[in-house]
Short mmCIF file of C-alpha atoms and ligand atoms in Angstrom, two decimals:
data_model
loop_
_atom_site.label_atom_id
_atom_site.label_comp_id
_atom_site.label_asym_id
_atom_site.label_seq_id
_atom_site.Cartn_x
_atom_site.Cartn_y
_atom_site.Cartn_z
CA MET A 1 206.27 92.42 140.59
CA THR A 2 204.67 91.02 137.44
CA LEU A 3 201.02 89.96 137.24
CA PRO A 4 199.23 88.25 134.37
CA ALA A 5 197.37 90.76 132.19
CA SER A 6 193.92 89.42 133.10
CA GLN A 7 194.65 89.75 136.80
CA LYS A 8 195.92 93.30 136.33
CA VAL A 9 192.65 94.22 134.66
CA ARG A 10 190.61 92.69 137.46
CA LEU A 11 192.65 94.51 140.10
CA TYR A 12 192.20 97.80 138.28
CA GLN A 13 188.45 97.28 138.02
CA SER A 14 188.11 96.46 141.70
CA ALA A 15 189.99 99.62 142.61
CA MET A 16 187.70 101.70 140.43
CA TYR A 17 184.61 100.15 141.96
CA LEU A 18 185.91 100.88 145.43
CA LEU A 19 186.66 104.49 144.54
CA GLY A 20 183.19 104.96 143.11
CA ALA A 21 181.52 103.42 146.14
CA LEU A 22 183.53 105.70 148.43
CA VAL A 23 182.42 108.83 146.56
CA VAL A 24 178.76 107.75 146.67
CA LEU A 25 179.05 107.00 150.37
CA LEU A 26 180.60 110.40 151.17
CA VAL A 27 177.98 112.27 149.14
CA ALA A 28 175.21 110.30 150.84
CA LEU A 29 176.62 110.97 154.30
CA PHE A 30 177.10 114.69 153.87
CA THR A 31 173.86 115.42 152.04
CA ASP A 32 170.92 116.75 153.97
CA TRP A 33 168.32 114.43 152.49
CA ALA A 34 165.40 116.11 154.22
CA LYS A 35 166.38 119.38 152.60
CA VAL A 36 166.65 117.77 149.18
CA GLN A 37 163.26 116.22 149.57
CA ARG A 38 161.67 119.46 150.81
CA ASN A 39 163.16 121.59 148.04
CA PHE A 40 163.29 119.38 144.99
CA PHE A 41 160.62 116.76 145.55
CA ASN A 42 158.00 118.67 147.46
CA LEU A 43 154.67 117.03 146.67
CA ASP A 44 152.63 119.97 148.03
CA VAL A 45 154.33 122.36 145.63
CA ALA A 46 153.96 119.90 142.79
CA ALA A 47 150.25 119.56 143.56
CA ASP A 48 149.87 123.35 143.41
CA MET A 49 151.26 123.33 139.85
CA TRP A 50 148.56 120.95 138.74
CA PRO A 51 146.80 121.16 136.34
CA ASN A 52 148.26 124.27 134.66
CA VAL A 53 151.71 122.76 134.28
CA VAL A 54 150.19 120.30 131.85
CA THR A 55 147.12 122.04 130.41
CA THR A 56 148.99 125.29 129.74
CA ALA A 57 152.76 124.91 130.02
CA ALA A 58 153.35 121.46 128.53
CA ILE A 59 150.76 122.05 125.83
CA ASN A 60 152.41 125.36 124.94
CA THR A 61 155.81 123.68 124.71
CA ILE A 62 154.39 121.09 122.36
CA VAL A 63 152.53 123.61 120.20
CA TYR A 64 155.58 125.91 119.96
CA THR A 65 157.74 122.93 119.02
CA ALA A 66 155.30 121.67 116.42
CA LEU A 67 154.92 125.02 114.71
CA SER A 68 158.67 125.73 114.81
CA PHE A 69 159.35 122.31 113.33
CA LEU A 70 156.75 122.69 110.61
CA LEU A 71 157.90 126.15 109.54
CA GLY A 72 161.53 125.12 109.88
CA PHE A 73 160.95 122.04 107.75
CA VAL A 74 159.35 123.97 104.90
CA LEU A 75 162.15 126.51 105.04
CA ALA A 76 164.75 123.73 105.17
CA LEU A 77 163.29 121.98 102.15
CA LEU A 78 163.43 125.22 100.20
CA LEU A 79 167.02 125.85 101.30
CA ALA A 80 168.10 122.30 100.50
CA LEU A 81 166.68 122.59 96.98
CA MET A 82 168.41 125.95 96.56
CA ARG A 83 171.62 124.45 97.88
CA LEU A 84 171.44 121.81 95.12
CA SER A 85 170.22 124.20 92.43
CA SER A 86 172.14 124.62 89.21
CA LEU A 87 171.96 128.38 89.69
CA ARG A 88 175.05 129.67 91.43
CA ALA A 89 173.21 132.56 93.11
CA TYR A 90 170.72 130.19 94.74
CA ARG A 91 173.48 127.92 95.96
CA ALA A 92 175.41 130.87 97.36
CA PHE A 93 172.36 132.22 99.15
CA ALA A 94 171.57 128.85 100.71
CA ILE A 95 175.15 128.31 101.85
CA GLY A 96 175.29 131.81 103.30
CA TYR A 97 172.01 131.37 105.13
CA ILE A 98 172.92 127.97 106.52
CA GLU A 99 176.35 129.02 107.75
CA LEU A 100 174.98 132.25 109.23
CA PHE A 101 172.21 130.75 111.32
CA ARG A 102 174.15 127.68 112.38
CA GLY A 103 176.88 129.98 113.57
CA LEU A 104 174.67 132.17 115.78
CA PRO A 105 173.20 131.37 119.19
CA ALA A 106 169.46 130.72 118.76
CA LEU A 107 168.88 133.35 121.41
CA ILE A 108 170.39 136.08 119.22
CA THR A 109 168.12 135.11 116.34
CA LEU A 110 165.09 135.12 118.62
CA LEU A 111 166.05 138.58 119.87
CA PHE A 112 166.43 139.84 116.31
CA VAL A 113 163.00 138.55 115.35
CA GLY A 114 161.28 139.51 118.61
CA TYR A 115 162.86 142.92 119.19
CA GLY A 116 165.16 143.83 116.29
CA ILE A 117 162.46 143.81 113.64
CA PRO A 118 159.86 145.71 115.73
CA ILE A 119 162.43 148.35 116.67
CA ALA A 120 163.60 148.78 113.10
CA PHE A 121 160.29 148.66 111.28
CA GLY A 122 157.69 149.32 113.96
CA TRP A 123 156.12 146.06 112.89
CA ARG A 124 155.78 142.77 114.77
CA LEU A 125 155.22 139.34 113.32
CA PRO A 126 151.62 138.24 113.90
CA GLY A 127 150.64 135.50 116.32
CA GLY A 128 152.16 136.85 119.54
CA THR A 129 154.65 134.63 121.38
CA LEU A 130 153.63 131.64 119.29
CA GLY A 131 154.15 133.42 115.96
CA VAL A 132 157.29 135.35 116.82
CA GLY A 133 158.99 132.58 118.77
CA SER A 134 158.19 129.85 116.28
CA ALA A 135 159.35 131.99 113.38
CA GLY A 136 162.60 132.69 115.22
CA LEU A 137 163.27 129.06 116.03
CA ALA A 138 162.19 127.99 112.54
CA ILE A 139 164.80 130.30 111.05
CA VAL A 140 167.47 128.50 113.06
CA ALA A 141 166.06 124.99 112.68
CA GLY A 142 165.66 125.56 108.95
CA ALA A 143 169.42 126.04 108.65
CA TYR A 144 170.20 122.78 110.44
CA MET A 145 167.48 120.73 108.78
CA ALA A 146 168.46 122.03 105.33
CA GLU A 147 171.79 120.24 105.65
CA THR A 148 170.03 117.09 106.84
CA ILE A 149 167.62 117.14 103.91
CA ARG A 150 170.44 117.83 101.46
CA ALA A 151 172.37 114.85 102.81
CA GLY A 152 169.22 112.73 102.42
CA ILE A 153 168.75 113.80 98.82
CA GLU A 154 172.39 113.07 98.03
CA ALA A 155 172.07 109.63 99.65
CA VAL A 156 169.48 108.56 97.08
CA PRO A 157 171.38 106.66 94.37
CA ARG A 158 171.87 108.61 91.14
CA GLY A 159 170.35 105.72 89.19
CA GLN A 160 166.98 106.62 90.71
CA SER A 161 166.80 110.05 89.14
CA GLU A 162 168.36 108.72 85.94
CA ALA A 163 165.61 106.11 85.66
CA ALA A 164 162.98 108.78 86.28
CA ARG A 165 164.49 111.23 83.82
CA SER A 166 164.74 108.51 81.17
CA LEU A 167 160.97 108.01 81.52
CA GLY A 168 160.66 111.65 80.50
CA MET A 169 160.00 113.09 83.95
CA SER A 170 161.06 116.69 84.45
CA LYS A 171 163.68 117.59 87.06
CA THR A 172 161.01 118.89 89.42
CA ARG A 173 158.71 115.90 89.07
CA THR A 174 161.68 113.57 89.57
CA MET A 175 162.63 115.40 92.75
CA PHE A 176 159.16 115.32 94.26
CA THR A 177 157.91 111.89 93.23
CA ILE A 178 161.11 109.83 93.19
CA VAL A 179 163.97 111.43 95.12
CA LEU A 180 162.37 113.24 98.06
CA PRO A 181 160.14 110.35 99.21
CA GLN A 182 163.23 108.16 99.42
CA ALA A 183 165.32 110.91 101.01
CA PHE A 184 162.75 111.44 103.77
CA ARG A 185 162.86 107.80 104.74
CA ILE A 186 166.60 108.07 105.15
CA ILE A 187 166.47 111.22 107.27
CA ILE A 188 163.63 110.40 109.66
CA PRO A 189 166.10 109.62 112.48
CA PRO A 190 168.15 112.84 112.19
CA LEU A 191 164.95 114.87 111.75
CA THR A 192 163.57 113.36 114.94
CA ASN A 193 166.78 114.39 116.68
CA GLU A 194 166.18 117.89 115.37
CA LEU A 195 162.70 117.78 116.86
CA VAL A 196 164.11 116.87 120.27
CA LEU A 197 166.53 119.79 120.07
CA LEU A 198 163.63 122.08 119.20
CA ILE A 199 161.60 120.93 122.19
CA LYS A 200 164.42 122.07 124.42
CA ASP A 201 164.96 125.29 122.47
CA THR A 202 161.40 126.44 123.10
CA SER A 203 162.61 127.22 126.63
CA LEU A 204 164.21 130.29 125.03
CA PHE A 205 160.75 131.74 124.39
CA PHE A 206 160.90 133.36 127.83
CA ILE A 207 162.99 136.13 126.28
CA LEU A 208 159.95 137.28 124.31
CA GLY A 209 157.97 138.02 127.47
CA SER A 210 154.88 136.07 128.35
CA THR A 211 151.43 136.13 129.85
CA PRO A 212 150.06 133.32 132.04
CA GLU A 213 148.52 131.80 128.92
CA THR A 214 151.68 131.79 126.80
CA LYS A 215 154.19 130.38 129.30
CA GLU A 216 155.94 127.21 128.23
CA LEU A 217 157.38 124.64 130.65
CA THR A 218 160.63 126.34 131.61
CA LYS A 219 159.16 129.81 132.12
CA PHE A 220 156.21 128.36 133.99
CA ALA A 221 158.54 126.42 136.30
CA ARG A 222 160.82 129.37 136.83
CA ASP A 223 157.97 131.68 137.84
CA PHE A 224 156.48 129.02 140.07
CA MET A 225 159.87 128.57 141.73
CA SER A 226 160.05 132.28 142.53
CA SER A 227 156.57 132.46 143.97
CA SER A 228 156.82 129.24 145.98
CA ARG A 229 160.48 129.76 146.98
CA ASN A 230 161.04 126.11 146.20
CA ALA A 231 162.94 124.26 143.47
CA THR A 232 160.39 121.47 142.99
CA PRO A 233 158.82 123.17 139.91
CA LEU A 234 162.14 122.68 138.10
CA THR A 235 162.08 118.97 138.91
CA VAL A 236 158.54 118.69 137.63
CA ALA A 237 159.38 120.55 134.44
CA ALA A 238 162.45 118.37 133.94
CA LEU A 239 160.36 115.22 134.34
CA ILE A 240 157.81 116.43 131.80
CA TYR A 241 160.57 117.27 129.32
CA LEU A 242 161.91 113.75 129.73
CA ILE A 243 158.46 112.24 129.28
CA ILE A 244 158.26 114.02 125.94
CA THR A 245 161.84 113.58 124.72
CA LEU A 246 162.80 110.08 125.91
CA PRO A 247 160.26 108.20 123.76
CA LEU A 248 161.47 110.23 120.78
CA THR A 249 165.15 109.50 121.38
CA PHE A 250 164.23 105.86 121.94
CA LEU A 251 162.37 105.87 118.63
CA VAL A 252 165.38 107.40 116.87
CA ARG A 253 167.67 104.71 118.21
CA ARG A 254 165.31 102.00 117.01
CA LEU A 255 164.94 103.57 113.58
CA GLU A 256 168.70 103.91 113.27
CA ARG A 257 169.22 100.31 114.25
CA SER A 258 166.68 99.01 111.73
CA ALA A 259 168.15 101.27 109.05
CA ALA A 260 171.61 99.88 109.80
CA LYS A 261 170.22 96.37 109.52
CA ALA A 262 168.54 97.12 106.17
CA ARG A 263 171.90 98.18 104.76
CA MET B 1 163.42 101.60 55.91
CA ASN B 2 163.10 104.26 58.63
CA VAL B 3 166.13 105.27 60.62
CA ALA B 4 165.32 105.14 64.35
CA ILE B 5 168.66 106.33 65.69
CA ASP B 6 171.09 108.36 63.66
CA ILE B 7 174.39 109.24 65.35
CA ARG B 8 176.83 111.52 63.57
CA GLU B 9 180.35 112.50 64.61
CA LEU B 10 179.56 112.11 68.29
CA HIS B 11 182.25 113.28 70.70
CA LYS B 12 182.23 113.20 74.47
CA SER B 13 184.98 113.83 77.00
CA PHE B 14 185.12 113.64 80.76
CA GLY B 15 187.76 116.22 81.56
CA ALA B 16 190.88 115.11 79.71
CA LEU B 17 189.43 111.67 78.98
CA HIS B 18 188.19 111.52 75.40
CA VAL B 19 185.58 108.77 75.82
CA LEU B 20 183.71 109.00 72.51
CA GLN B 21 185.97 109.92 69.63
CA GLY B 22 183.61 110.50 66.73
CA ILE B 23 180.93 107.84 66.63
CA ASP B 24 178.91 107.39 63.46
CA LEU B 25 176.18 104.83 63.75
CA THR B 26 172.62 104.29 62.61
CA VAL B 27 169.97 101.92 63.84
CA ASP B 28 167.03 101.20 61.56
CA SER B 29 163.62 100.92 63.06
CA GLY B 30 162.89 97.31 63.92
CA GLU B 31 166.58 96.51 63.99
CA VAL B 32 168.34 94.85 66.92
CA VAL B 33 171.90 96.09 67.35
CA CYS B 34 174.21 94.61 69.94
CA VAL B 35 177.16 96.69 71.08
CA LEU B 36 180.22 94.82 72.31
CA GLY B 37 183.52 96.07 73.59
CA PRO B 38 185.93 95.96 76.48
CA SER B 39 185.06 97.69 79.71
CA GLY B 40 185.77 101.40 79.57
CA SER B 41 185.45 101.60 75.79
CA GLY B 42 182.54 104.08 76.05
CA LYS B 43 179.52 101.82 75.45
CA SER B 44 177.50 103.14 78.41
CA THR B 45 178.44 106.71 77.60
CA LEU B 46 177.26 106.23 74.03
CA LEU B 47 173.93 104.83 75.18
CA ARG B 48 173.49 107.57 77.77
CA CYS B 49 174.17 110.25 75.18
CA LEU B 50 171.28 108.94 73.10
CA ASN B 51 168.71 110.17 75.61
CA ARG B 52 171.00 112.89 76.91
CA LEU B 53 171.50 111.49 80.36
CA GLU B 54 175.01 112.41 79.31
CA GLU B 55 175.52 115.69 77.46
CA PRO B 56 177.47 115.16 74.19
CA ASP B 57 180.26 117.64 73.45
CA SER B 58 179.67 117.71 69.71
CA GLY B 59 178.00 115.85 66.91
CA SER B 60 174.32 115.16 66.46
CA ILE B 61 171.82 112.47 67.33
CA LEU B 62 168.49 112.07 65.57
CA ILE B 63 165.79 110.10 67.29
CA ASP B 64 163.12 109.08 64.81
CA GLY B 65 164.16 112.06 62.72
CA ALA B 66 164.07 114.59 65.57
CA GLU B 67 167.38 116.03 66.71
CA ILE B 68 167.63 115.39 70.44
CA THR B 69 170.98 117.17 70.53
CA ASP B 70 169.33 120.40 69.38
CA PRO B 71 169.48 122.86 72.31
CA GLU B 72 165.83 123.71 71.60
CA ALA B 73 164.70 120.08 71.58
CA ASP B 74 162.01 118.98 74.01
CA VAL B 75 164.22 116.37 75.64
CA ASP B 76 161.63 115.15 78.14
CA GLN B 77 159.18 114.48 75.33
CA LEU B 78 161.79 112.70 73.20
CA ARG B 79 162.84 110.57 76.17
CA THR B 80 159.35 109.09 76.37
CA MET B 81 160.07 107.51 72.98
CA ILE B 82 163.29 105.91 74.24
CA GLY B 83 162.98 103.14 76.81
CA MET B 84 166.07 102.57 78.89
CA VAL B 85 167.07 99.53 80.92
CA PHE B 86 169.96 99.79 83.34
CA GLN B 87 172.47 97.30 84.66
CA GLN B 88 171.30 97.96 88.24
CA PHE B 89 167.56 97.86 87.33
CA ASN B 90 166.93 101.16 89.17
CA LEU B 91 163.36 100.30 90.09
CA PHE B 92 161.76 102.81 92.44
CA PRO B 93 161.95 101.01 95.81
CA HIS B 94 159.28 103.16 97.49
CA LEU B 95 156.66 102.30 94.87
CA ASN B 96 155.07 98.93 94.22
CA VAL B 97 155.35 97.29 90.84
CA ARG B 98 152.09 98.81 89.60
CA ARG B 99 153.17 102.34 90.54
CA ASN B 100 156.61 101.73 89.05
CA LEU B 101 154.84 101.07 85.77
CA THR B 102 152.29 103.88 85.99
CA VAL B 103 154.21 106.78 87.55
CA GLY B 104 155.63 107.82 84.18
CA GLN B 105 152.41 107.20 82.30
CA THR B 106 150.22 109.35 84.54
CA GLY B 107 152.85 111.97 85.31
CA VAL B 108 154.42 112.45 81.91
CA LEU B 109 152.04 111.07 79.30
CA ARG B 110 149.02 112.36 81.28
CA ARG B 111 147.22 109.07 80.88
CA LYS B 112 144.17 108.40 83.02
CA ARG B 113 144.64 106.07 85.96
CA VAL B 114 142.50 103.33 84.42
CA GLU B 115 144.31 103.42 81.12
CA ALA B 116 147.73 103.47 82.78
CA ASP B 117 146.76 100.49 84.95
CA GLN B 118 145.63 98.58 81.89
CA VAL B 119 148.89 99.26 80.07
CA ALA B 120 150.84 98.26 83.19
CA GLU B 121 148.97 94.97 83.41
CA ASP B 122 149.56 94.25 79.73
CA MET B 123 153.28 94.95 79.98
CA LEU B 124 153.67 92.87 83.13
CA GLU B 125 152.00 90.00 81.36
CA ARG B 126 154.42 90.44 78.52
CA VAL B 127 157.36 89.90 80.87
CA GLY B 128 155.51 87.09 82.64
CA LEU B 129 155.09 88.76 86.04
CA SER B 130 151.38 89.54 86.25
CA GLU B 131 151.12 88.05 89.73
CA LYS B 132 153.73 90.48 91.12
CA ILE B 133 151.77 93.64 90.41
CA ASP B 134 151.25 94.54 94.08
CA GLU B 135 154.72 93.56 95.30
CA TYR B 136 157.49 95.97 96.19
CA PRO B 137 160.73 95.64 94.20
CA ILE B 138 162.75 94.50 97.22
CA ARG B 139 160.66 91.32 97.34
CA LEU B 140 161.60 90.29 93.81
CA SER B 141 164.64 88.38 92.60
CA GLY B 142 167.18 90.20 90.46
CA GLY B 143 165.84 88.60 87.30
CA GLN B 144 162.29 89.57 88.18
CA GLN B 145 163.38 93.11 89.01
CA GLN B 146 165.03 93.47 85.64
CA ARG B 147 161.94 92.13 83.89
CA VAL B 148 159.82 94.67 85.78
CA ALA B 149 162.29 97.37 84.73
CA ILE B 150 161.81 96.30 81.11
CA ALA B 151 158.03 96.39 81.60
CA ARG B 152 158.34 99.86 83.15
CA ALA B 153 160.18 101.12 80.08
CA LEU B 154 157.66 99.42 77.78
CA SER B 155 154.75 101.03 79.64
CA MET B 156 155.65 104.33 78.04
CA GLN B 157 155.17 102.59 74.69
CA PRO B 158 158.52 103.79 73.40
CA LYS B 159 159.66 103.53 69.81
CA MET B 160 162.99 102.03 70.77
CA MET B 161 164.68 100.39 73.73
CA LEU B 162 168.22 100.85 75.02
CA PHE B 163 169.76 98.17 77.24
CA ASP B 164 172.97 98.78 79.18
CA GLU B 165 174.36 95.40 80.22
CA PRO B 166 170.94 94.28 81.44
CA THR B 167 172.18 90.90 82.71
CA SER B 168 175.59 91.84 84.11
CA ALA B 169 174.35 92.34 87.68
CA LEU B 170 172.44 89.04 87.72
CA ASP B 171 173.33 85.67 89.16
CA PRO B 172 174.06 83.32 86.24
CA GLU B 173 170.90 81.27 86.78
CA LEU B 174 168.74 84.40 86.40
CA VAL B 175 170.25 85.63 83.14
CA GLY B 176 168.13 83.36 80.95
CA GLU B 177 164.73 84.72 81.97
CA VAL B 178 165.77 88.28 81.15
CA LEU B 179 167.29 87.31 77.80
CA ASP B 180 164.09 85.42 76.98
CA VAL B 181 162.06 88.58 77.48
CA MET B 182 164.48 90.54 75.33
CA ARG B 183 164.37 87.91 72.61
CA SER B 184 160.60 88.03 72.48
CA LEU B 185 160.75 91.82 72.29
CA ALA B 186 163.13 91.54 69.38
CA ASN B 187 160.80 89.06 67.68
CA ASP B 188 157.94 91.51 68.10
CA GLY B 189 159.89 94.00 66.02
CA MET B 190 161.09 96.38 68.73
CA THR B 191 164.02 98.59 67.79
CA MET B 192 166.76 97.70 70.24
CA MET B 193 170.27 98.78 71.03
CA VAL B 194 171.81 96.37 73.50
CA VAL B 195 175.16 96.71 75.22
CA THR B 196 176.00 93.20 76.34
CA HIS B 197 178.71 90.63 76.92
CA GLU B 198 176.31 87.79 76.08
CA ILE B 199 177.84 86.56 72.84
CA GLY B 200 175.20 83.86 72.51
CA PHE B 201 172.38 86.38 72.70
CA ALA B 202 174.09 88.65 70.18
CA MET B 203 174.62 85.72 67.84
CA GLU B 204 170.98 84.67 67.69
CA ALA B 205 169.01 87.87 68.38
CA ALA B 206 171.06 90.65 66.79
CA ASP B 207 170.62 91.86 63.26
CA ARG B 208 173.92 93.63 63.56
CA VAL B 209 176.83 93.61 65.98
CA VAL B 210 178.92 96.69 66.65
CA PHE B 211 182.34 96.32 68.22
CA MET B 212 183.65 99.38 70.08
CA ASP B 213 187.05 100.05 71.55
CA GLN B 214 188.57 103.21 73.00
CA GLY B 215 185.73 105.44 71.90
CA VAL B 216 185.47 104.39 68.28
CA VAL B 217 183.47 101.83 66.34
CA VAL B 218 186.12 99.32 65.32
CA GLU B 219 183.92 97.16 63.14
CA GLN B 220 180.31 96.23 62.60
CA GLY B 221 178.28 93.80 60.57
CA PRO B 222 176.04 90.74 60.78
CA PRO B 223 176.66 88.70 63.93
CA GLU B 224 178.03 85.65 62.06
CA GLN B 225 180.66 87.82 60.48
CA VAL B 226 181.75 89.99 63.43
CA LEU B 227 181.54 87.23 66.01
CA SER B 228 182.85 84.27 64.02
CA ASP B 229 185.09 85.86 61.46
CA PRO B 230 186.12 89.34 62.60
CA SER B 231 188.42 91.31 60.37
CA GLU B 232 190.01 93.50 63.03
CA GLU B 233 192.73 92.29 65.37
CA ARG B 234 191.17 94.11 68.37
CA THR B 235 187.87 92.35 67.84
CA LYS B 236 189.59 88.96 67.68
CA GLN B 237 191.45 89.69 70.90
CA PHE B 238 188.29 90.76 72.68
CA LEU B 239 186.33 87.71 71.55
CA ARG B 240 189.12 85.37 72.65
CA MET B 241 189.05 87.02 76.07
CA VAL B 242 185.26 86.81 76.43
CA LYS B 243 185.10 83.21 75.30
CA ASP B 244 187.76 82.19 77.81
CA HIS B 245 185.40 83.17 80.61
N1 ADP C 301 180.60 110.61 84.75
C1 ADP C 301 181.87 110.27 84.43
N2 ADP C 301 182.88 111.05 84.86
C2 ADP C 301 184.16 110.75 84.54
N3 ADP C 301 184.52 109.69 83.82
C3 ADP C 301 183.56 108.87 83.37
C4 ADP C 301 182.18 109.11 83.66
N4 ADP C 301 181.43 108.13 83.10
C5 ADP C 301 182.32 107.32 82.48
N5 ADP C 301 183.58 107.75 82.65
C6 ADP C 301 184.79 107.14 82.08
O1 ADP C 301 184.61 107.03 80.70
C7 ADP C 301 185.15 105.82 80.20
C8 ADP C 301 184.07 105.06 79.46
O2 ADP C 301 183.09 104.65 80.38
P1 ADP C 301 181.81 103.81 79.96
O3 ADP C 301 181.09 104.53 78.88
O4 ADP C 301 181.07 103.52 81.19
O5 ADP C 301 182.48 102.49 79.37
P2 ADP C 301 181.84 101.06 79.16
O6 ADP C 301 180.36 101.17 79.38
O7 ADP C 301 182.20 100.69 77.77
O8 ADP C 301 182.49 100.17 80.14
C9 ADP C 301 185.68 105.08 81.41
O9 ADP C 301 187.06 105.28 81.48
C10 ADP C 301 185.00 105.71 82.56
O10 ADP C 301 185.79 105.67 83.71
MG1 MG C 302 179.15 100.24 80.85
#
């Protein structure tokens, strides 16, 4: 039997639709919707979380993210400049650092900073969960962002620094007044992506131990789940994460589109 | 007469490619020298060696008597005396025209904001773009961008100006306005070294024309002589080719 190509495609699509509808129907039939509602969307449990889930947990998540990002950014800038340095030793160090911390799970790095250093030296980074956790995440984020910043610097046309140098500007002045400002414009989208990743990575802070005041969203939800014997706290936490991250990812997509148009 | 640029036995290679094969050339102060030659003959490299954007392999270059090729030379300081204009303009897109013209003055020459602004305004007027002082480069036509680039170089009040094919990236109808600015600079007595394919400009504005090919100066002399009655076969060939276009 031979069918025209267009008809074949339509037949195939109809079959796929039917298959999908069947799966949805089966899932719907065999799911205990009352149970789902009681355990994942329980308004009483959600009400109990209020207001701490926002005033403590969400705020902590945001503060941890902001500090990690800030520290990570400064570190990344330093690493990117070292990576592009004319001194071989600086380049080698930066490459080593970047490959090391991109190759490790963030959790391992956090454990090193939170427990390895205190065990070895009997000394803890200041600032409690905030200080230790943010430093740990910054060490990791710095490695990723360094590569982003380097790519941004290399994307600035060479004529820009040549024009600056021919005005008599030093290498350093050229970098900070001419190259970096243009590089940052180019890398705002990938840096925002990095920020979104960091928001999610702050959920690893639980490993550092926490008091009621230092819990971030995930830890807060997890503890609330245990005490209430209900999964709704996870749903609430997930929704809050999305409220924070979705506008950012939306922003990234818009920035990327307008950057593509400018090209 | 003072010698503004003194090039002796200049050699430069990129890997195995021997781009400058012993250039000897002087430019007197106040002189306008046009450099002609086929693409790839080393004209840009020569110009870029003069302010050490390109590092010469051997030979020496004296800028107003100071050896810029000396390893101990204060290159950044010497560069402020050498204005450079590029084929692609290379204006700073994140700065408006005013800042393009003042960023070097305040940062390198340590001029006060007010003074730098005044110089910027004067130079913009000189290239006929006073009204564009608050625009960003992207909003200007190619010809206007190149004139701003010339004003930017002039803002450092350099002793000489280097031009690397300043009109090659422009639409034909925009070439004239840039050449006009360059002509008036030449009339004002600026020392200029201009790499160009504009035979007409060379003919009327140059004091001397230098013809380069394959990394050497093939011949040089007054424009009427080199352009109308060249003595070297390579020069004749090149001129025939350019005039056909
Ligand atoms: N940075 C560089 N690396 C390698 N080769 C180069 C570089 N710059 C120029 N060249 C080569 O040197 C030769 C001369 O180039 P250039 O000075 O730009 O010539 P022109 O300006 O006369 O067209 C060309 O063959 C070019 O490909
Ligand atoms: Mg060239």
